[in-house]
GROMACS .gro file of C-alpha atoms in nm:
model
  448
    1MET     CA    1  13.637   5.189  18.719
    2PHE     CA    2  13.530   5.521  18.575
    3LYS     CA    3  13.884   5.609  18.465
    4GLN     CA    4  13.932   5.275  18.292
    5PHE     CA    5  13.603   5.307  18.106
    6ALA     CA    6  13.681   5.667  18.010
    7PHE     CA    7  14.012   5.560  17.859
    8LEU     CA    8  13.834   5.286  17.670
    9VAL     CA    9  13.600   5.525  17.489
   10LEU     CA   10  13.826   5.821  17.420
   11PHE     CA   11  13.919   5.667  17.086
   12THR     CA   12  13.562   5.585  16.989
   13PHE     CA   13  13.332   5.822  16.801
   14SER     CA   14  13.006   5.697  16.946
   15VAL     CA   15  12.967   5.421  17.201
   16PRO     CA   16  12.618   5.374  17.346
   17ALA     CA   17  12.640   5.162  17.659
   18ALA     CA   18  12.448   5.171  17.984
   19GLY     CA   19  12.295   5.509  17.912
   20PHE     CA   20  12.624   5.657  17.787
   21ALA     CA   21  12.735   5.803  17.454
   22ARG     CA   22  13.037   6.009  17.349
   23GLN     CA   23  13.065   6.209  17.029
   24ASP     CA   24  13.362   6.437  16.961
   25PHE     CA   25  13.402   6.644  17.281
   26VAL     CA   26  13.038   6.590  17.378
   27THR     CA   27  12.947   6.318  17.624
   28SER     CA   28  12.592   6.226  17.719
   29PHE     CA   29  12.439   6.015  17.992
   30ARG     CA   30  12.092   5.927  18.110
   31LEU     CA   31  12.033   5.885  18.482
   32ASP     CA   32  11.806   5.610  18.615
   33ASN     CA   33  11.534   5.866  18.697
   34GLY     CA   34  11.522   5.979  18.333
   35MET     CA   35  11.732   6.294  18.349
   36GLU     CA   36  11.958   6.361  18.051
   37VAL     CA   37  12.313   6.482  18.117
   38VAL     CA   38  12.526   6.641  17.845
   39VAL     CA   39  12.889   6.743  17.899
   40LEU     CA   40  13.071   6.979  17.662
   41GLU     CA   41  13.444   6.979  17.734
   42ASP     CA   42  13.645   7.299  17.694
   43HIS     CA   43  13.962   7.309  17.901
   44ARG     CA   44  14.094   7.645  17.785
   45ALA     CA   45  13.984   7.830  18.100
   46PRO     CA   46  13.892   7.709  18.452
   47ILE     CA   47  13.531   7.814  18.405
   48VAL     CA   48  13.213   7.608  18.385
   49THR     CA   49  12.857   7.681  18.274
   50HIS     CA   50  12.591   7.476  18.452
   51MET     CA   51  12.249   7.471  18.285
   52VAL     CA   52  11.923   7.293  18.361
   53TRP     CA   53  11.670   7.295  18.079
   54TYR     CA   54  11.311   7.191  18.144
   55LYS     CA   55  11.113   7.061  17.849
   56VAL     CA   56  10.822   7.292  17.921
   57GLY     CA   57  10.748   7.639  17.795
   58ALA     CA   58  10.461   7.876  17.729
   59ALA     CA   59  10.318   7.649  17.458
   60ASP     CA   60  10.272   7.370  17.714
   61GLU     CA   61  10.046   7.572  17.944
   62VAL     CA   62   9.685   7.479  18.012
   63ALA     CA   63   9.442   7.703  17.822
   64GLY     CA   64   9.343   7.998  18.038
   65LYS     CA   65   9.664   7.988  18.243
   66SER     CA   66   9.891   8.178  18.006
   67GLY     CA   67  10.210   8.310  18.159
   68ILE     CA   68  10.238   8.036  18.423
   69ALA     CA   69  10.569   7.901  18.283
   70HIS     CA   70  10.730   8.246  18.299
   71PHE     CA   71  10.568   8.316  18.638
   72LEU     CA   72  10.719   7.998  18.781
   73GLU     CA   73  11.060   8.101  18.648
   74HIS     CA   74  11.034   8.402  18.881
   75LEU     CA   75  10.915   8.189  19.171
   76MET     CA   76  11.207   7.947  19.140
   77PHE     CA   77  11.422   8.207  19.315
   78LYS     CA   78  11.211   8.180  19.629
   79GLY     CA   79  11.307   7.948  19.913
   80THR     CA   80  11.336   7.578  19.979
   81ASP     CA   81  11.371   7.390  20.306
   82LYS     CA   82  11.746   7.451  20.286
   83MET     CA   83  11.759   7.806  20.148
   84ALA     CA   84  11.568   8.125  20.219
   85ALA     CA   85  11.411   8.330  19.941
   86GLY     CA   86  11.682   8.510  19.745
   87GLU     CA   87  11.965   8.312  19.904
   88PHE     CA   88  12.036   8.117  19.584
   89SER     CA   89  12.139   8.430  19.394
   90LYS     CA   90  12.341   8.563  19.687
   91ILE     CA   91  12.544   8.241  19.706
   92VAL     CA   92  12.616   8.248  19.332
   93ALA     CA   93  12.733   8.609  19.356
   94ALA     CA   94  12.940   8.539  19.670
   95ASN     CA   95  13.123   8.268  19.475
   96GLY     CA   96  13.209   8.507  19.194
   97GLY     CA   97  12.951   8.364  18.954
   98SER     CA   98  12.677   8.497  18.733
   99GLU     CA   99  12.332   8.350  18.676
  100ASN     CA  100  12.007   8.396  18.493
  101ALA     CA  101  11.694   8.220  18.377
  102PHE     CA  102  11.479   8.231  18.065
  103THR     CA  103  11.143   8.109  17.940
  104SER     CA  104  11.055   8.041  17.578
  105LEU     CA  105  10.765   7.882  17.395
  106ASP     CA  106  10.928   7.539  17.426
  107TYR     CA  107  11.157   7.540  17.729
  108THR     CA  108  11.252   7.704  18.057
  109GLY     CA  109  11.617   7.724  18.155
  110TYR     CA  110  11.835   7.816  18.451
  111PHE     CA  111  12.211   7.865  18.439
  112GLN     CA  112  12.512   7.969  18.641
  113ARG     CA  113  12.863   8.050  18.520
  114VAL     CA  114  13.123   7.993  18.789
  115ALA     CA  115  13.478   7.879  18.850
  116ALA     CA  116  13.509   7.509  18.772
  117ASP     CA  117  13.567   7.417  19.136
  118ARG     CA  118  13.224   7.562  19.225
  119LEU     CA  119  13.031   7.322  19.003
  120GLU     CA  120  12.932   7.090  19.287
  121LEU     CA  121  12.779   7.378  19.483
  122MET     CA  122  12.573   7.484  19.182
  123MET     CA  123  12.446   7.129  19.131
  124GLU     CA  124  12.355   7.095  19.495
  125MET     CA  125  12.149   7.416  19.493
  126GLU     CA  126  11.983   7.360  19.153
  127ALA     CA  127  11.889   7.003  19.241
  128ASP     CA  128  11.743   7.126  19.569
  129ARG     CA  129  11.502   7.365  19.402
  130MET     CA  130  11.411   7.118  19.130
  131ARG     CA  131  11.185   6.925  19.368
  132ASN     CA  132  11.193   7.111  19.700
  133LEU     CA  133  11.063   7.459  19.623
  134ARG     CA  134  10.842   7.598  19.901
  135LEU     CA  135  10.590   7.868  19.807
  136THR     CA  136  10.348   8.074  20.014
  137GLU     CA  137  10.075   8.325  19.932
  138GLU     CA  138  10.295   8.598  20.080
  139GLU     CA  139  10.562   8.523  19.817
  140VAL     CA  140  10.348   8.433  19.517
  141LEU     CA  141  10.108   8.727  19.502
  142PRO     CA  142  10.371   9.005  19.518
  143GLU     CA  143  10.577   8.822  19.254
  144ARG     CA  144  10.268   8.809  19.033
  145ASP     CA  145  10.256   9.188  19.057
  146VAL     CA  146  10.622   9.196  18.952
  147VAL     CA  147  10.537   8.994  18.641
  148LEU     CA  148  10.245   9.224  18.560
  149GLU     CA  149  10.473   9.524  18.591
  150GLU     CA  150  10.723   9.350  18.362
  151ARG     CA  151  10.447   9.308  18.108
  152ASN     CA  152  10.353   9.675  18.143
  153SER     CA  153  10.709   9.794  18.085
  154ARG     CA  154  10.807   9.551  17.808
  155THR     CA  155  10.479   9.506  17.622
  156GLU     CA  156  10.208   9.754  17.711
  157ASN     CA  157  10.447  10.050  17.686
  158ASP     CA  158  10.603   9.933  17.359
  159PRO     CA  159  10.387   9.958  17.044
  160GLY     CA  160  10.626   9.730  16.858
  161ALA     CA  161  10.585   9.460  17.123
  162LEU     CA  162  10.206   9.496  17.117
  163PHE     CA  163  10.216   9.476  16.739
  164SER     CA  164  10.424   9.157  16.753
  165GLU     CA  165  10.188   9.004  17.007
  166GLN     CA  166   9.884   9.076  16.790
  167ARG     CA  167  10.049   8.936  16.478
  168SER     CA  168  10.145   8.613  16.655
  169ALA     CA  169   9.787   8.568  16.771
  170LEU     CA  170   9.670   8.611  16.411
  171GLN     CA  171   9.936   8.373  16.274
  172TYR     CA  172   9.813   8.073  16.474
  173PHE     CA  173   9.445   7.977  16.461
  174ASN     CA  174   9.484   7.677  16.688
  175HIS     CA  175   9.843   7.627  16.802
  176PRO     CA  176   9.952   7.775  17.139
  177TYR     CA  177  10.248   7.951  16.976
  178GLY     CA  178   9.999   8.234  16.930
  179VAL     CA  179   9.987   8.298  17.305
  180PRO     CA  180  10.253   8.538  17.441
  181ILE     CA  181  10.523   8.390  17.663
  182ILE     CA  182  10.461   8.648  17.933
  183GLY     CA  183  10.090   8.569  17.917
  184TRP     CA  184   9.777   8.768  17.851
  185LYS     CA  185   9.739   9.036  18.115
  186HIS     CA  186   9.394   8.930  18.236
  187GLU     CA  187   9.506   8.568  18.274
  188VAL     CA  188   9.832   8.649  18.452
  189SER     CA  189   9.646   8.863  18.703
  190ALA     CA  190   9.431   8.560  18.793
  191LEU     CA  191   9.716   8.311  18.850
  192THR     CA  192   9.721   8.159  19.197
  193LEU     CA  193   9.953   7.978  19.435
  194GLU     CA  194   9.771   7.655  19.348
  195ASP     CA  195   9.834   7.711  18.976
  196ALA     CA  196  10.206   7.760  19.036
  197VAL     CA  197  10.243   7.457  19.263
  198ALA     CA  198  10.053   7.229  19.025
  199PHE     CA  199  10.266   7.338  18.729
  200TYR     CA  200  10.586   7.297  18.931
  201LYS     CA  201  10.506   6.950  19.061
  202THR     CA  202  10.415   6.827  18.714
  203TYR     CA  203  10.697   6.965  18.502
  204TYR     CA  204  10.992   7.036  18.730
  205ALA     CA  205  11.130   6.688  18.761
  206PRO     CA  206  11.441   6.500  18.648
  207ASN     CA  207  11.253   6.302  18.382
  208ASN     CA  208  11.157   6.634  18.217
  209ALA     CA  209  11.498   6.799  18.244
  210ILE     CA  210  11.828   6.816  18.060
  211LEU     CA  211  12.149   6.905  18.243
  212VAL     CA  212  12.410   7.070  18.022
  213VAL     CA  213  12.755   7.131  18.174
  214ALA     CA  214  13.011   7.307  17.956
  215GLY     CA  215  13.367   7.409  18.030
  216ASP     CA  216  13.670   7.284  18.219
  217VAL     CA  217  13.527   6.953  18.340
  218GLU     CA  218  13.577   6.581  18.295
  219PRO     CA  219  13.266   6.384  18.192
  220TRP     CA  220  13.305   6.122  18.461
  221ASP     CA  221  13.333   6.384  18.734
  222VAL     CA  222  13.014   6.548  18.608
  223LEU     CA  223  12.837   6.212  18.598
  224ALA     CA  224  12.937   6.137  18.957
  225LEU     CA  225  12.805   6.473  19.077
  226ALA     CA  226  12.488   6.441  18.871
  227GLU     CA  227  12.415   6.101  19.020
  228GLN     CA  228  12.483   6.234  19.370
  229TYR     CA  229  12.256   6.538  19.349
  230TYR     CA  230  12.009   6.485  19.064
  231GLY     CA  231  12.002   6.106  19.051
  232VAL     CA  232  11.835   6.080  19.392
  233LEU     CA  233  11.537   6.297  19.292
  234ALA     CA  234  11.203   6.130  19.227
  235PRO     CA  235  11.066   6.164  18.872
  236SER     CA  236  10.726   6.315  18.800
  237ASP     CA  237  10.456   6.047  18.783
  238ASN     CA  238  10.201   6.262  18.598
  239LEU     CA  239  10.411   6.411  18.319
  240PRO     CA  240  10.175   6.453  18.020
  241PRO     CA  241  10.280   6.369  17.664
  242ARG     CA  242  10.408   6.670  17.475
  243ILE     CA  243  10.130   6.687  17.217
  244ARG     CA  244  10.005   7.031  17.117
  245PRO     CA  245   9.703   7.130  16.904
  246GLN     CA  246   9.818   7.173  16.545
  247GLU     CA  247   9.720   7.425  16.278
  248PRO     CA  248   9.432   7.357  16.038
  249PRO     CA  249   9.478   7.459  15.673
  250HIS     CA  250   9.500   7.836  15.626
  251LEU     CA  251   9.273   7.931  15.338
  252ALA     CA  252   9.330   8.307  15.313
  253PRO     CA  253   9.608   8.555  15.383
  254VAL     CA  254   9.572   8.774  15.690
  255ARG     CA  255   9.644   9.148  15.698
  256ALA     CA  256   9.661   9.373  16.001
  257GLU     CA  257   9.711   9.745  16.059
  258PHE     CA  258   9.829   9.848  16.404
  259ARG     CA  259   9.814  10.217  16.488
  260ASP     CA  260   9.962  10.377  16.797
  261ALA     CA  261  10.039  10.739  16.879
  262ARG     CA  262  10.382  10.635  17.009
  263VAL     CA  263  10.500  10.496  16.674
  264GLY     CA  264  10.781  10.708  16.534
  265THR     CA  265  10.899  10.487  16.247
  266PRO     CA  266  10.640  10.283  16.057
  267TYR     CA  267  10.735   9.948  15.912
  268LEU     CA  268  10.582   9.639  15.755
  269ILE     CA  269  10.648   9.279  15.840
  270ARG     CA  270  10.522   8.954  15.692
  271THR     CA  271  10.556   8.609  15.845
  272TYR     CA  272  10.479   8.276  15.684
  273LEU     CA  273  10.421   7.945  15.857
  274ALA     CA  274  10.743   7.749  15.810
  275PRO     CA  275  10.870   7.402  15.902
  276ASN     CA  276  11.107   7.353  16.194
  277ARG     CA  277  11.426   7.150  16.208
  278LYS     CA  278  11.333   6.783  16.221
  279SER     CA  279  11.548   6.517  16.378
  280GLY     CA  280  11.721   6.314  16.110
  281ASP     CA  281  11.592   6.540  15.830
  282GLN     CA  282  11.721   6.896  15.861
  283LYS     CA  283  11.769   6.970  15.490
  284GLN     CA  284  11.467   7.195  15.439
  285ALA     CA  285  11.537   7.389  15.759
  286ALA     CA  286  11.897   7.434  15.644
  287ALA     CA  287  11.775   7.570  15.309
  288LEU     CA  288  11.546   7.816  15.489
  289THR     CA  289  11.833   7.924  15.715
  290ILE     CA  290  12.044   8.006  15.412
  291LEU     CA  291  11.745   8.168  15.239
  292ALA     CA  292  11.709   8.408  15.533
  293GLU     CA  293  12.077   8.499  15.505
  294LEU     CA  294  12.056   8.549  15.129
  295LEU     CA  295  11.740   8.760  15.136
  296GLY     CA  296  11.808   8.981  15.431
  297GLY     CA  297  12.059   8.848  15.677
  298SER     CA  298  12.369   9.047  15.582
  299GLY     CA  299  12.264   9.411  15.560
  300ILE     CA  300  12.303   9.593  15.231
  301THR     CA  301  12.486   9.299  15.071
  302SER     CA  302  12.169   9.087  15.099
  303VAL     CA  303  11.911   9.069  14.820
  304LEU     CA  304  11.655   9.293  14.991
  305GLY     CA  305  11.918   9.529  15.126
  306LYS     CA  306  12.091   9.574  14.793
  307GLU     CA  307  11.774   9.620  14.586
  308LEU     CA  308  11.551   9.816  14.827
  309GLN     CA  309  11.810  10.020  15.015
  310LEU     CA  310  12.091  10.079  14.766
  311GLU     CA  311  11.932  10.058  14.423
  312GLN     CA  312  11.569  10.167  14.463
  313LYS     CA  313  11.625  10.368  14.784
  314VAL     CA  314  11.274  10.286  14.907
  315ALA     CA  315  11.388  10.140  15.240
  316LEU     CA  316  11.595  10.241  15.538
  317ASN     CA  317  11.626   9.879  15.640
  318ALA     CA  318  11.515   9.542  15.505
  319ALA     CA  319  11.579   9.197  15.647
  320SER     CA  320  11.454   8.841  15.680
  321PHE     CA  321  11.469   8.594  15.967
  322TYR     CA  322  11.414   8.227  16.049
  323GLY     CA  323  11.489   8.025  16.359
  324GLY     CA  324  11.381   7.667  16.306
  325VAL     CA  325  11.474   7.525  16.648
  326SER     CA  326  11.130   7.454  16.793
  327VAL     CA  327  10.907   7.162  16.882
  328ASP     CA  328  10.649   7.256  16.618
  329PRO     CA  329  10.656   7.463  16.298
  330GLN     CA  330  10.701   7.837  16.349
  331THR     CA  331  10.760   8.115  16.094
  332PHE     CA  332  10.985   8.268  15.831
  333GLY     CA  333  10.969   8.647  15.824
  334VAL     CA  334  11.062   8.949  15.614
  335TYR     CA  335  11.031   9.316  15.704
  336VAL     CA  336  11.095   9.658  15.554
  337VAL     CA  337  11.130  10.002  15.709
  338PRO     CA  338  11.031  10.248  15.434
  339ALA     CA  339  11.254  10.542  15.347
  340PRO     CA  340  11.110  10.893  15.394
  341GLY     CA  341  10.867  10.966  15.110
  342THR     CA  342  10.786  10.597  15.057
  343THR     CA  343  10.451  10.462  15.175
  344LEU     CA  344  10.409  10.123  15.335
  345ALA     CA  345  10.214  10.012  15.028
  346GLN     CA  346  10.499  10.111  14.798
  347ALA     CA  347  10.754   9.941  15.022
  348GLU     CA  348  10.548   9.623  15.030
  349ALA     CA  349  10.513   9.620  14.652
  350ALA     CA  350  10.889   9.663  14.614
  351MET     CA  351  10.954   9.385  14.865
  352ASP     CA  352  10.719   9.147  14.683
  353ALA     CA  353  10.877   9.227  14.346
  354SER     CA  354  11.225   9.165  14.484
  355ILE     CA  355  11.123   8.828  14.629
  356ALA     CA  356  10.947   8.727  14.306
  357LYS     CA  357  11.260   8.812  14.107
  358PHE     CA  358  11.470   8.605  14.347
  359LEU     CA  359  11.240   8.304  14.302
  360ASP     CA  360  11.267   8.334  13.924
  361ASP     CA  361  11.642   8.389  13.905
  362GLY     CA  362  11.760   8.189  14.205
  363PRO     CA  363  12.049   8.296  14.428
  364ASP     CA  364  12.367   8.440  14.284
  365ALA     CA  365  12.634   8.170  14.293
  366GLU     CA  366  12.900   8.394  14.444
  367HIS     CA  367  12.658   8.528  14.705
  368LEU     CA  368  12.557   8.174  14.805
  369ALA     CA  369  12.922   8.067  14.833
  370ARG     CA  370  13.002   8.374  15.043
  371ILE     CA  371  12.710   8.303  15.279
  372LYS     CA  372  12.827   7.944  15.325
  373THR     CA  373  13.179   8.063  15.404
  374GLN     CA  374  13.043   8.308  15.661
  375ILE     CA  375  12.832   8.035  15.818
  376ARG     CA  376  13.131   7.801  15.835
  377ALA     CA  377  13.337   8.070  16.005
  378SER     CA  378  13.058   8.151  16.251
  379GLU     CA  379  13.031   7.784  16.343
  380ILE     CA  380  13.403   7.778  16.427
  381PHE     CA  381  13.391   8.100  16.628
  382ALA     CA  382  13.081   7.977  16.812
  383ARG     CA  383  13.296   7.721  16.992
  384ASP     CA  384  13.477   8.008  17.165
  385ASP     CA  385  13.153   8.107  17.340
  386VAL     CA  386  13.102   7.830  17.593
  387ASP     CA  387  12.769   7.971  17.713
  388GLY     CA  388  12.638   8.001  17.359
  389TYR     CA  389  12.759   7.653  17.272
  390ALA     CA  390  12.578   7.511  17.575
  391ARG     CA  391  12.264   7.699  17.476
  392ARG     CA  392  12.280   7.546  17.129
  393TYR     CA  393  12.266   7.196  17.276
  394GLY     CA  394  12.006   7.280  17.538
  395ALA     CA  395  11.769   7.447  17.293
  396GLY     CA  396  11.815   7.176  17.033
  397LEU     CA  397  11.762   6.884  17.270
  398THR     CA  398  11.451   7.036  17.429
  399ALA     CA  399  11.310   7.082  17.078
  400GLY     CA  400  11.347   6.713  17.001
  401LEU     CA  401  11.679   6.715  16.814
  402THR     CA  402  11.956   6.473  16.899
  403ILE     CA  403  12.322   6.537  16.970
  404GLN     CA  404  12.396   6.388  16.629
  405ASP     CA  405  12.153   6.635  16.465
  406ILE     CA  406  12.324   6.928  16.635
  407GLN     CA  407  12.669   6.810  16.534
  408ASP     CA  408  12.556   6.738  16.176
  409TRP     CA  409  12.398   7.082  16.134
  410PRO     CA  410  12.708   7.264  15.995
  411ASP     CA  411  12.755   6.995  15.730
  412VAL     CA  412  12.385   7.001  15.641
  413LEU     CA  413  12.409   7.378  15.589
  414GLN     CA  414  12.711   7.337  15.364
  415SER     CA  415  12.529   7.077  15.152
  416VAL     CA  416  12.245   7.314  15.059
  417THR     CA  417  12.228   7.397  14.689
  418ALA     CA  418  12.074   7.689  14.503
  419GLU     CA  419  11.794   7.457  14.393
  420ASP     CA  420  11.728   7.361  14.755
  421VAL     CA  421  11.695   7.727  14.851
  422VAL     CA  422  11.447   7.810  14.576
  423ALA     CA  423  11.242   7.496  14.642
  424ALA     CA  424  11.222   7.574  15.015
  425ALA     CA  425  11.126   7.935  14.941
  426LYS     CA  426  10.846   7.832  14.706
  427ASP     CA  427  10.712   7.588  14.965
  428VAL     CA  428  10.705   7.855  15.236
  429PHE     CA  429  10.611   8.171  15.048
  430VAL     CA  430  10.241   8.087  15.025
  431LEU     CA  431  10.025   8.393  15.092
  432ASN     CA  432   9.746   8.188  15.248
  433ASN     CA  433   9.992   8.094  15.522
  434SER     CA  434  10.099   8.452  15.588
  435VAL     CA  435  10.024   8.746  15.812
  436THR     CA  436  10.121   9.089  15.681
  437GLY     CA  437  10.126   9.368  15.934
  438TRP     CA  438  10.168   9.744  15.907
  439LEU     CA  439  10.278   9.938  16.215
  440MET     CA  440  10.176  10.303  16.183
  441PRO     CA  441  10.123  10.618  16.389
  442LEU     CA  442   9.767  10.728  16.456
  443LYS     CA  443   9.780  10.996  16.189
  444GLU     CA  444   9.780  10.916  15.819
  445GLU     CA  445  10.125  10.866  15.672
  446ALA     CA  446  10.273  11.201  15.573
  447SER     CA  447  10.400  11.049  15.248
  448LYS     CA  448  10.054  10.954  15.124
   0.00000   0.00000   0.00000
């Protein structure tokens, strides 16, 4: 039956039927318990990437429990009724695979990359810990210390990380994107076994998860395995709606100076509140993506690089950045590392003048065409990275995009005009929506 139905749809671009849809080499299903299944076929090598994405991240945490999403990511490698603590990773390694996990503001993910004939084993183990994790005080409290040490090494001992954390907190008055993914130290140190279990039972369930399988697989084989291992799991009956507090109007720009004796190279960075990619309407996000490439995404050939580094020689580095794949609006950023003899104030003035000139003149036509060509090429080469391709779908779907949105994205980028770029820039570059930060050593700048 499956083979006959598969043959029937191979010549169809999109056929929704009984929880099934196929687009290009992407096939999607929805199990009866609410779990989404996405299959990305790539038969060039007998390898498969198996990913489970949970639609919960740091921004979904209860106030006062920051870091619980990341903490639970650590705890997921403890035991179940079937496996002892640490056994999951040992089995993956024994089968020649690699694995990892990650927590973001909007999602938590777990993946394994193994030989294609080991897919069933990965599904069996991942499905087991989705609903059958067993935690004790003896496991939870030492792991909490591990997380605190991770925060010490990655944040407390890094002035740049502390600076970033402070700026994010200033950027968001009300939205939980201002809370660090790893959590505030005083709140992480107070997390308990009960906190972890409650979070796990609520969010780690098939109706809050997306399975992405990419590589040398057939969709119908993946569906059969997914039904066997994930389809039998009970959904969460207390999954809350994904509604976060939103930002009020920002009525004044925010400035911050962060001084630390460990800073060797000062720099300035400014972030503006910016819209995210929206399902069915990605045009503005596409314009901002190209704006980031034009302004500072291609080294000294970018606007900021060419003017500040090559022509004026006031910067060692200058760049801009924008993500856009998120549940709620995030930021568009620009930064400059001043050249020796240039103060942060002078570098900021030069940056502002360069941006103002760009808004007046618009992008150079040849530069815009070159950026589009580079983006088109990168989209083609991205298909060679199966893991990265799977991540693109997982991140997009957990952020509320559809498979159609993800597949349309390259064409949306190519449709962006110079007018679109300038309009998007003028909408976003509003100082009242910005945070400008200077990272400096404790002593006054030598160049002053």
